[in-house]
C-alpha positions as YAML, in Angstrom:
chain: A
units: angstrom
residues:
- id: 1
  name: GLY
  ca: [10.19, -1.26, 18.99]
- id: 2
  name: MET
  ca: [7.90, 1.42, 17.55]
- id: 3
  name: THR
  ca: [9.85, 4.16, 19.32]
- id: 4
  name: THR
  ca: [13.12, 2.92, 17.81]
- id: 5
  name: ASP
  ca: [11.71, 3.14, 14.28]
- id: 6
  name: VAL
  ca: [10.39, 6.64, 14.98]
- id: 7
  name: MET
  ca: [13.64, 7.92, 16.49]
- id: 8
  name: LEU
  ca: [15.78, 6.54, 13.66]
- id: 9
  name: GLY
  ca: [13.48, 8.14, 11.10]
- id: 10
  name: ASP
  ca: [13.16, 11.51, 12.83]
- id: 11
  name: TYR
  ca: [16.78, 11.92, 13.95]
- id: 12
  name: PRO
  ca: [19.14, 10.28, 11.44]
- id: 13
  name: ASP
  ca: [21.84, 12.78, 12.39]
- id: 14
  name: VAL
  ca: [21.75, 11.66, 16.05]
- id: 15
  name: PHE
  ca: [21.81, 7.85, 15.85]
- id: 16
  name: LYS
  ca: [24.27, 5.53, 14.11]
- id: 17
  name: ALA
  ca: [22.18, 2.36, 14.53]
- id: 18
  name: GLY
  ca: [19.08, 0.99, 16.21]
- id: 19
  name: ALA
  ca: [17.49, -2.35, 17.12]
- id: 20
  name: ALA
  ca: [13.68, -2.46, 16.99]
- id: 21
  name: PHE
  ca: [12.07, -5.27, 18.98]
- id: 22
  name: MET
  ca: [8.48, -5.98, 17.83]
- id: 23
  name: GLY
  ca: [7.93, -2.66, 16.08]
- id: 24
  name: VAL
  ca: [6.03, -1.28, 13.10]
- id: 25
  name: PRO
  ca: [7.28, 0.82, 10.19]
- id: 26
  name: PHE
  ca: [8.02, 4.51, 10.71]
- id: 27
  name: GLY
  ca: [4.81, 6.46, 10.09]
- id: 28
  name: CYS
  ca: [2.51, 3.44, 10.36]
- id: 29
  name: PHE
  ca: [1.11, 4.06, 13.83]
- id: 30
  name: ALA
  ca: [0.36, 7.77, 13.52]
- id: 31
  name: THR
  ca: [-3.22, 8.64, 14.43]
- id: 32
  name: THR
  ca: [-5.46, 11.69, 14.00]
- id: 33
  name: ASP
  ca: [-7.94, 10.87, 16.78]
- id: 34
  name: PRO
  ca: [-7.61, 10.80, 20.57]
- id: 35
  name: SER
  ca: [-7.50, 6.99, 20.76]
- id: 36
  name: MET
  ca: [-3.68, 6.85, 20.65]
- id: 37
  name: TRP
  ca: [-4.00, 3.31, 19.24]
- id: 38
  name: ASN
  ca: [-3.96, 2.48, 15.53]
- id: 39
  name: ALA
  ca: [-5.64, -0.93, 15.28]
- id: 40
  name: GLN
  ca: [-5.22, -1.10, 11.50]
- id: 41
  name: CYS
  ca: [-1.45, -0.69, 11.83]
- id: 42
  name: ALA
  ca: [-1.20, -2.97, 14.86]
- id: 43
  name: GLN
  ca: [-3.01, -5.76, 13.01]
- id: 44
  name: GLY
  ca: [-0.72, -5.51, 9.99]
- id: 45
  name: GLN
  ca: [-3.40, -4.15, 7.67]
- id: 46
  name: ILE
  ca: [-1.34, -1.22, 6.37]
- id: 47
  name: THR
  ca: [0.77, -2.16, 3.37]
- id: 48
  name: LYS
  ca: [2.87, 0.16, 1.22]
- id: 49
  name: THR
  ca: [5.51, -0.23, -1.44]
- id: 50
  name: PRO
  ca: [9.15, 0.07, -0.33]
- id: 51
  name: GLN
  ca: [9.31, 3.47, -2.02]
- id: 52
  name: GLN
  ca: [6.21, 4.72, -0.19]
- id: 53
  name: TRP
  ca: [7.55, 3.56, 3.19]
- id: 54
  name: GLY
  ca: [10.93, 5.07, 2.41]
- id: 55
  name: ASP
  ca: [9.38, 8.38, 1.40]
- id: 56
  name: LEU
  ca: [7.73, 8.63, 4.83]
- id: 57
  name: VAL
  ca: [11.15, 8.46, 6.47]
- id: 58
  name: ARG
  ca: [12.77, 10.87, 4.05]
- id: 59
  name: GLY
  ca: [9.81, 13.24, 4.43]
- id: 60
  name: ALA
  ca: [10.44, 13.53, 8.18]
- id: 61
  name: ASP
  ca: [13.52, 15.66, 7.44]
- id: 62
  name: PRO
  ca: [13.43, 16.61, 3.75]
- id: 63
  name: GLY
  ca: [16.60, 18.65, 3.94]
- id: 64
  name: TYR
  ca: [18.74, 15.87, 5.40]
- id: 65
  name: SER
  ca: [21.25, 14.28, 3.01]
- id: 66
  name: GLY
  ca: [23.74, 12.66, 5.39]
- id: 67
  name: PRO
  ca: [24.25, 9.02, 6.38]
- id: 68
  name: ARG
  ca: [21.36, 7.01, 7.79]
- id: 69
  name: PRO
  ca: [21.45, 4.71, 10.84]
- id: 70
  name: ARG
  ca: [21.86, 0.97, 10.33]
- id: 71
  name: VAL
  ca: [18.80, -1.02, 11.45]
- id: 72
  name: GLN
  ca: [18.29, -4.35, 13.21]
- id: 73
  name: LEU
  ca: [14.72, -5.75, 13.33]
- id: 74
  name: TRP
  ca: [13.16, -8.44, 15.57]
- id: 75
  name: HIS
  ca: [9.67, -9.98, 15.50]
- id: 76
  name: GLY
  ca: [7.88, -13.10, 16.71]
- id: 77
  name: THR
  ca: [5.69, -14.95, 14.22]
- id: 78
  name: ALA
  ca: [2.88, -15.41, 16.77]
- id: 79
  name: ASP
  ca: [2.66, -11.75, 17.86]
- id: 80
  name: THR
  ca: [-1.03, -10.81, 18.30]
- id: 81
  name: THR
  ca: [-0.36, -7.30, 19.66]
- id: 82
  name: LEU
  ca: [1.70, -5.96, 16.75]
- id: 83
  name: PHE
  ca: [1.05, -8.55, 14.07]
- id: 84
  name: TYR
  ca: [3.92, -10.28, 12.30]
- id: 85
  name: ALA
  ca: [2.99, -8.71, 8.93]
- id: 86
  name: ASN
  ca: [4.59, -5.49, 10.22]
- id: 87
  name: PHE
  ca: [7.98, -7.21, 10.18]
- id: 88
  name: GLY
  ca: [7.93, -7.52, 6.39]
- id: 89
  name: GLU
  ca: [6.79, -3.91, 6.03]
- id: 90
  name: GLU
  ca: [9.69, -2.74, 8.23]
- id: 91
  name: ILE
  ca: [12.14, -4.66, 6.06]
- id: 92
  name: LYS
  ca: [10.69, -3.02, 2.94]
- id: 93
  name: GLN
  ca: [11.00, 0.42, 4.51]
- id: 94
  name: TRP
  ca: [14.54, 0.29, 5.84]
- id: 95
  name: THR
  ca: [16.06, -1.51, 2.85]
- id: 96
  name: ASN
  ca: [14.63, 1.26, 0.69]
- id: 97
  name: VAL
  ca: [15.84, 4.05, 2.99]
- id: 98
  name: LEU
  ca: [19.34, 2.56, 3.17]
- id: 99
  name: GLY
  ca: [19.52, 1.82, -0.54]
- id: 100
  name: VAL
  ca: [19.96, -1.97, -0.39]
- id: 101
  name: SER
  ca: [18.11, -4.80, -2.14]
- id: 102
  name: GLN
  ca: [15.09, -6.46, -0.53]
- id: 103
  name: THR
  ca: [16.66, -9.79, -1.47]
- id: 104
  name: PRO
  ca: [18.75, -11.03, 1.47]
- id: 105
  name: THR
  ca: [22.48, -11.30, 0.93]
- id: 106
  name: SER
  ca: [22.56, -14.10, 3.53]
- id: 107
  name: THR
  ca: [20.18, -16.22, 5.60]
- id: 108
  name: ASP
  ca: [21.07, -18.35, 8.62]
- id: 109
  name: THR
  ca: [19.74, -19.77, 11.90]
- id: 110
  name: PRO
  ca: [21.57, -18.37, 14.98]
- id: 111
  name: GLN
  ca: [19.38, -20.47, 17.29]
- id: 112
  name: SER
  ca: [16.65, -23.06, 16.84]
- id: 113
  name: GLY
  ca: [13.55, -21.32, 15.53]
- id: 114
  name: TRP
  ca: [15.40, -18.09, 14.71]
- id: 115
  name: THR
  ca: [15.83, -17.02, 11.09]
- id: 116
  name: ARG
  ca: [18.26, -14.17, 10.42]
- id: 117
  name: THR
  ca: [18.30, -12.40, 7.07]
- id: 118
  name: ARG
  ca: [20.90, -9.77, 6.21]
- id: 119
  name: TYR
  ca: [20.54, -7.10, 3.55]
- id: 120
  name: GLY
  ca: [24.06, -5.96, 2.91]
- id: 121
  name: THR
  ca: [25.61, -4.62, 6.11]
- id: 122
  name: GLN
  ca: [22.90, -2.05, 6.74]
- id: 123
  name: VAL
  ca: [19.78, -4.07, 7.64]
- id: 124
  name: GLU
  ca: [19.55, -7.24, 9.74]
- id: 125
  name: ALA
  ca: [16.24, -8.98, 10.50]
- id: 126
  name: TYR
  ca: [15.37, -11.77, 12.96]
- id: 127
  name: SER
  ca: [12.16, -13.81, 12.68]
- id: 128
  name: ILE
  ca: [11.44, -15.83, 15.84]
- id: 129
  name: ALA
  ca: [9.16, -18.82, 15.24]
- id: 130
  name: GLY
  ca: [6.14, -19.31, 17.50]
- id: 131
  name: VAL
  ca: [6.92, -16.38, 19.81]
- id: 132
  name: GLY
  ca: [4.33, -13.70, 20.62]
- id: 133
  name: HIS
  ca: [4.71, -10.18, 21.94]
- id: 134
  name: ALA
  ca: [7.24, -11.32, 24.52]
- id: 135
  name: LEU
  ca: [10.67, -10.35, 23.24]
- id: 136
  name: PRO
  ca: [13.50, -10.02, 24.13]
- id: 137
  name: LEU
  ca: [14.71, -13.56, 24.76]
- id: 138
  name: SER
  ca: [18.07, -14.87, 25.91]
- id: 139
  name: GLY
  ca: [20.82, -14.09, 23.42]
- id: 140
  name: MET
  ca: [19.07, -11.17, 21.74]
- id: 141
  name: ALA
  ca: [20.86, -8.45, 23.70]
- id: 142
  name: ALA
  ca: [24.27, -9.89, 22.77]
- id: 143
  name: LEU
  ca: [23.36, -9.87, 19.08]
- id: 144
  name: ALA
  ca: [22.13, -6.29, 19.29]
- id: 145
  name: ILE
  ca: [25.32, -5.23, 21.09]
- id: 146
  name: HIS
  ca: [27.38, -6.97, 18.40]
- id: 147
  name: PHE
  ca: [25.40, -5.22, 15.65]
- id: 148
  name: PHE
  ca: [26.22, -1.88, 17.29]
- id: 149
  name: GLY
  ca: [29.91, -2.79, 17.59]
- id: 150
  name: LEU
  ca: [29.85, -2.31, 21.36]
- id: 151
  name: ASP
  ca: [31.51, -5.68, 22.04]
- id: 152
  name: GLY
  ca: [34.78, -4.69, 20.44]
- id: 153
  name: SER
  ca: [33.76, -5.57, 16.89]
- id: 154
  name: THR
  ca: [33.86, -2.90, 14.22]
- id: 155
  name: PRO
  ca: [30.51, -2.21, 12.59]
- id: 156
  name: PRO
  ca: [30.61, -1.11, 8.96]
- id: 157
  name: PRO
  ca: [30.38, 2.63, 8.32]
- id: 158
  name: PRO
  ca: [27.02, 3.97, 7.14]
- id: 159
  name: PRO
  ca: [26.69, 4.65, 3.41]
- id: 160
  name: THR
  ca: [27.53, 8.15, 2.31]
- id: 161
  name: THR
  ca: [24.73, 8.13, -0.25]
- id: 162
  name: THR
  ca: [21.53, 6.14, -0.66]
- id: 163
  name: THR
  ca: [19.65, 5.02, -3.74]
- id: 164
  name: THR
  ca: [15.86, 5.14, -3.59]
- id: 165
  name: THR
  ca: [14.92, 4.12, -7.12]
- id: 166
  name: THR
  ca: [12.91, 0.91, -7.41]
- id: 167
  name: THR
  ca: [12.63, -1.22, -10.54]
- id: 168
  name: THR
  ca: [9.63, -3.40, -11.32]
- id: 169
  name: ALA
  ca: [9.47, -5.90, -14.16]
- id: 170
  name: PRO
  ca: [6.83, -5.12, -16.81]
- id: 171
  name: PRO
  ca: [3.49, -6.51, -15.61]
- id: 172
  name: THR
  ca: [1.23, -8.90, -17.45]
- id: 173
  name: THR
  ca: [-2.39, -8.00, -18.11]
- id: 174
  name: MET
  ca: [-5.28, -9.53, -16.22]
- id: 175
  name: SER
  ca: [-9.06, -9.14, -16.21]
- id: 176
  name: THR
  ca: [-10.49, -7.86, -12.95]
- id: 177
  name: GLY
  ca: [-13.41, -5.73, -14.01]
- id: 178
  name: GLY
  ca: [-11.24, -3.60, -16.29]
- id: 179
  name: SER
  ca: [-7.78, -3.35, -17.79]
- id: 180
  name: SER
  ca: [-5.39, -3.92, -14.90]
- id: 181
  name: SER
  ca: [-2.31, -5.86, -13.90]
- id: 182
  name: CYS
  ca: [-0.63, -7.18, -10.78]
- id: 183
  name: HIS
  ca: [2.69, -7.70, -9.11]
- id: 184
  name: VAL
  ca: [3.37, -10.09, -6.21]
- id: 185
  name: THR
  ca: [6.31, -10.06, -3.82]
- id: 186
  name: ASP
  ca: [6.81, -13.13, -1.60]
- id: 187
  name: THR
  ca: [9.24, -12.74, 1.32]
- id: 188
  name: ILE
  ca: [9.93, -16.04, 3.10]
- id: 189
  name: GLN
  ca: [11.49, -16.52, 6.53]
- id: 190
  name: SER
  ca: [12.22, -20.19, 7.29]
- id: 191
  name: TRP
  ca: [13.55, -22.37, 10.08]
- id: 192
  name: ASN
  ca: [14.03, -26.12, 10.66]
- id: 193
  name: THR
  ca: [10.40, -27.24, 10.33]
- id: 194
  name: GLY
  ca: [8.50, -24.09, 9.47]
- id: 195
  name: LEU
  ca: [8.29, -20.87, 7.53]
- id: 196
  name: THR
  ca: [6.37, -17.65, 7.18]
- id: 197
  name: SER
  ca: [5.44, -16.07, 3.87]
- id: 198
  name: ASN
  ca: [4.72, -12.33, 3.63]
- id: 199
  name: LEU
  ca: [2.89, -11.55, 0.39]
- id: 200
  name: THR
  ca: [2.45, -8.09, -1.09]
- id: 201
  name: ILE
  ca: [-0.06, -7.76, -3.94]
- id: 202
  name: THR
  ca: [0.20, -4.57, -5.99]
- id: 203
  name: ASN
  ca: [-2.32, -3.36, -8.54]
- id: 204
  name: THR
  ca: [-0.10, -1.94, -11.27]
- id: 205
  name: GLY
  ca: [-2.96, -1.33, -13.65]
- id: 206
  name: SER
  ca: [-5.26, 1.64, -14.25]
- id: 207
  name: SER
  ca: [-8.50, 0.16, -12.89]
- id: 208
  name: ALA
  ca: [-9.50, -0.64, -9.34]
- id: 209
  name: ILE
  ca: [-9.70, -4.27, -8.23]
- id: 210
  name: ASN
  ca: [-12.85, -4.96, -6.20]
- id: 211
  name: GLY
  ca: [-12.58, -8.35, -4.56]
- id: 212
  name: TRP
  ca: [-9.62, -10.63, -5.18]
- id: 213
  name: SER
  ca: [-8.54, -14.26, -5.06]
- id: 214
  name: LEU
  ca: [-4.85, -15.09, -5.19]
- id: 215
  name: ARG
  ca: [-4.08, -18.63, -6.33]
- id: 216
  name: PHE
  ca: [-0.77, -20.50, -6.08]
- id: 217
  name: THR
  ca: [0.60, -23.99, -5.44]
- id: 218
  name: LEU
  ca: [2.64, -24.72, -2.31]
- id: 219
  name: PRO
  ca: [5.75, -26.90, -2.68]
- id: 220
  name: GLY
  ca: [5.35, -30.46, -1.40]
- id: 221
  name: GLY
  ca: [5.49, -30.84, 2.37]
- id: 222
  name: GLN
  ca: [4.27, -27.33, 3.17]
- id: 223
  name: VAL
  ca: [1.06, -27.08, 5.21]
- id: 224
  name: ILE
  ca: [-0.43, -23.73, 6.27]
- id: 225
  name: THR
  ca: [-1.08, -23.50, 10.02]
- id: 226
  name: SER
  ca: [-2.18, -19.86, 10.35]
- id: 227
  name: SER
  ca: [-2.66, -16.77, 8.20]
- id: 228
  name: TRP
  ca: [-3.47, -13.07, 8.26]
- id: 229
  name: ASN
  ca: [-5.39, -10.59, 6.12]
- id: 230
  name: ALA
  ca: [-6.96, -13.32, 3.92]
- id: 231
  name: THR
  ca: [-8.65, -16.73, 4.09]
- id: 232
  name: TYR
  ca: [-6.49, -19.58, 2.74]
- id: 233
  name: THR
  ca: [-8.10, -22.80, 1.46]
- id: 234
  name: PRO
  ca: [-7.08, -25.57, 1.38]
- id: 235
  name: THR
  ca: [-3.97, -25.60, 3.59]
- id: 236
  name: SER
  ca: [-1.72, -27.47, 1.14]
- id: 237
  name: GLY
  ca: [-1.31, -28.08, -2.57]
- id: 238
  name: ALA
  ca: [-3.23, -25.67, -4.81]
- id: 239
  name: VAL
  ca: [-4.25, -22.83, -2.47]
- id: 240
  name: THR
  ca: [-6.61, -19.88, -2.88]
- id: 241
  name: ALA
  ca: [-6.23, -16.80, -0.67]
- id: 242
  name: THR
  ca: [-9.45, -14.74, -0.60]
- id: 243
  name: ASN
  ca: [-9.53, -11.13, 0.55]
- id: 244
  name: ALA
  ca: [-10.71, -10.08, 4.00]
- id: 245
  name: GLY
  ca: [-13.53, -7.57, 4.31]
- id: 246
  name: PHE
  ca: [-11.26, -4.60, 4.91]
- id: 247
  name: ASN
  ca: [-8.86, -5.17, 1.99]
- id: 248
  name: ALA
  ca: [-11.14, -6.26, -0.86]
- id: 249
  name: ALA
  ca: [-10.47, -3.12, -2.89]
- id: 250
  name: ILE
  ca: [-7.05, -2.39, -4.39]
- id: 251
  name: ALA
  ca: [-6.84, 1.00, -6.07]
- id: 252
  name: PRO
  ca: [-4.49, 1.53, -9.02]
- id: 253
  name: GLY
  ca: [-0.94, 1.75, -7.69]
- id: 254
  name: ALA
  ca: [-1.97, 0.49, -4.24]
- id: 255
  name: SER
  ca: [-0.92, -2.68, -2.45]
- id: 256
  name: VAL
  ca: [-2.34, -5.08, 0.12]
- id: 257
  name: GLY
  ca: [-0.38, -7.35, 2.40]
- id: 258
  name: THR
  ca: [-1.24, -10.85, 3.48]
- id: 259
  name: GLY
  ca: [0.65, -13.94, 4.53]
- id: 260
  name: PHE
  ca: [0.76, -17.24, 6.30]
- id: 261
  name: GLN
  ca: [2.77, -19.49, 8.56]
- id: 262
  name: ALA
  ca: [3.35, -23.10, 7.50]
- id: 263
  name: ASN
  ca: [5.02, -26.30, 8.55]
- id: 264
  name: GLN
  ca: [7.54, -27.71, 6.07]
- id: 265
  name: THR
  ca: [9.48, -30.95, 5.74]
- id: 266
  name: GLY
  ca: [12.62, -29.69, 4.04]
- id: 267
  name: ASN
  ca: [11.40, -27.55, 1.15]
- id: 268
  name: ALA
  ca: [10.96, -23.95, 2.28]
- id: 269
  name: GLY
  ca: [10.76, -22.61, -1.26]
- id: 270
  name: ALA
  ca: [8.21, -20.14, -2.58]
- id: 271
  name: PRO
  ca: [5.47, -20.87, -5.11]
- id: 272
  name: THR
  ca: [6.73, -20.42, -8.65]
- id: 273
  name: SER
  ca: [3.69, -18.48, -9.87]
- id: 274
  name: PHE
  ca: [0.66, -16.54, -8.66]
- id: 275
  name: THR
  ca: [-2.61, -15.68, -10.37]
- id: 276
  name: LEU
  ca: [-4.94, -12.93, -9.23]
- id: 277
  name: ASN
  ca: [-8.56, -13.28, -10.28]
- id: 278
  name: GLY
  ca: [-7.46, -15.79, -12.91]
- id: 279
  name: ALA
  ca: [-4.56, -13.93, -14.52]
- id: 280
  name: THR
  ca: [-0.83, -14.41, -13.97]
- id: 281
  name: CYS
  ca: [1.02, -11.81, -11.90]
- id: 282
  name: VAL
  ca: [4.62, -10.67, -12.22]
- id: 283
  name: LEU
  ca: [6.91, -11.89, -9.44]
- id: 284
  name: GLY
  ca: [9.62, -9.76, -7.90]
...
């Protein structure tokens, strides 16, 4: 999975498409020490904006202006080798690189426990409920082959140009030890009786945030069963997510990622509002 992301980013003129099984974003796993293992990336602790992730890919070959490969992404929600949070970061990266919205154009369930989201014709993402670092499973190869057009289908041509500009709604002001503001993105992947929520919190103000609590209310029937990069209490109703030790500080313009998996009884919707340290954040 990681190799696929790297090859597509480094050699866009060589590949027309790729399918990354249990990967991490391009540029995430790079290390500067002899360990050859980036625990922070593997554990899903590296969060960037779509533009920042996209710039890493574009920076690999600054002179390239041709079409980019289409991307298919796969990840299990219970992966403890390359944590599931990386799945949302990959989606952010490749939608930005390929110039499509982060809002899915369609969502369906190809098999029980599988949630497929499509972002135009360029990015396709599969979230597999309850599965660890054990992909691929039966049926995955056929879907990858279909995505490539190797089964006789005709895949769409790559875009001739890409748009990399991102637009953020004006933020509201909040008090967090100075004049600052926040923006929250909530990406939900759902299936019959469950869901995962990938949250990105961005400090869009001019002052650093040192220690944060994100508060929101879960829709009825949703109960958190596991989480990453924050402590969530209680597990239903009005919930507070409190920072972990490694991500307490959010510099101006920086983001942190967190999220949770939950059971649901028919309402897989997202919270309608979020407050960070007592002040309302912009959603988007």
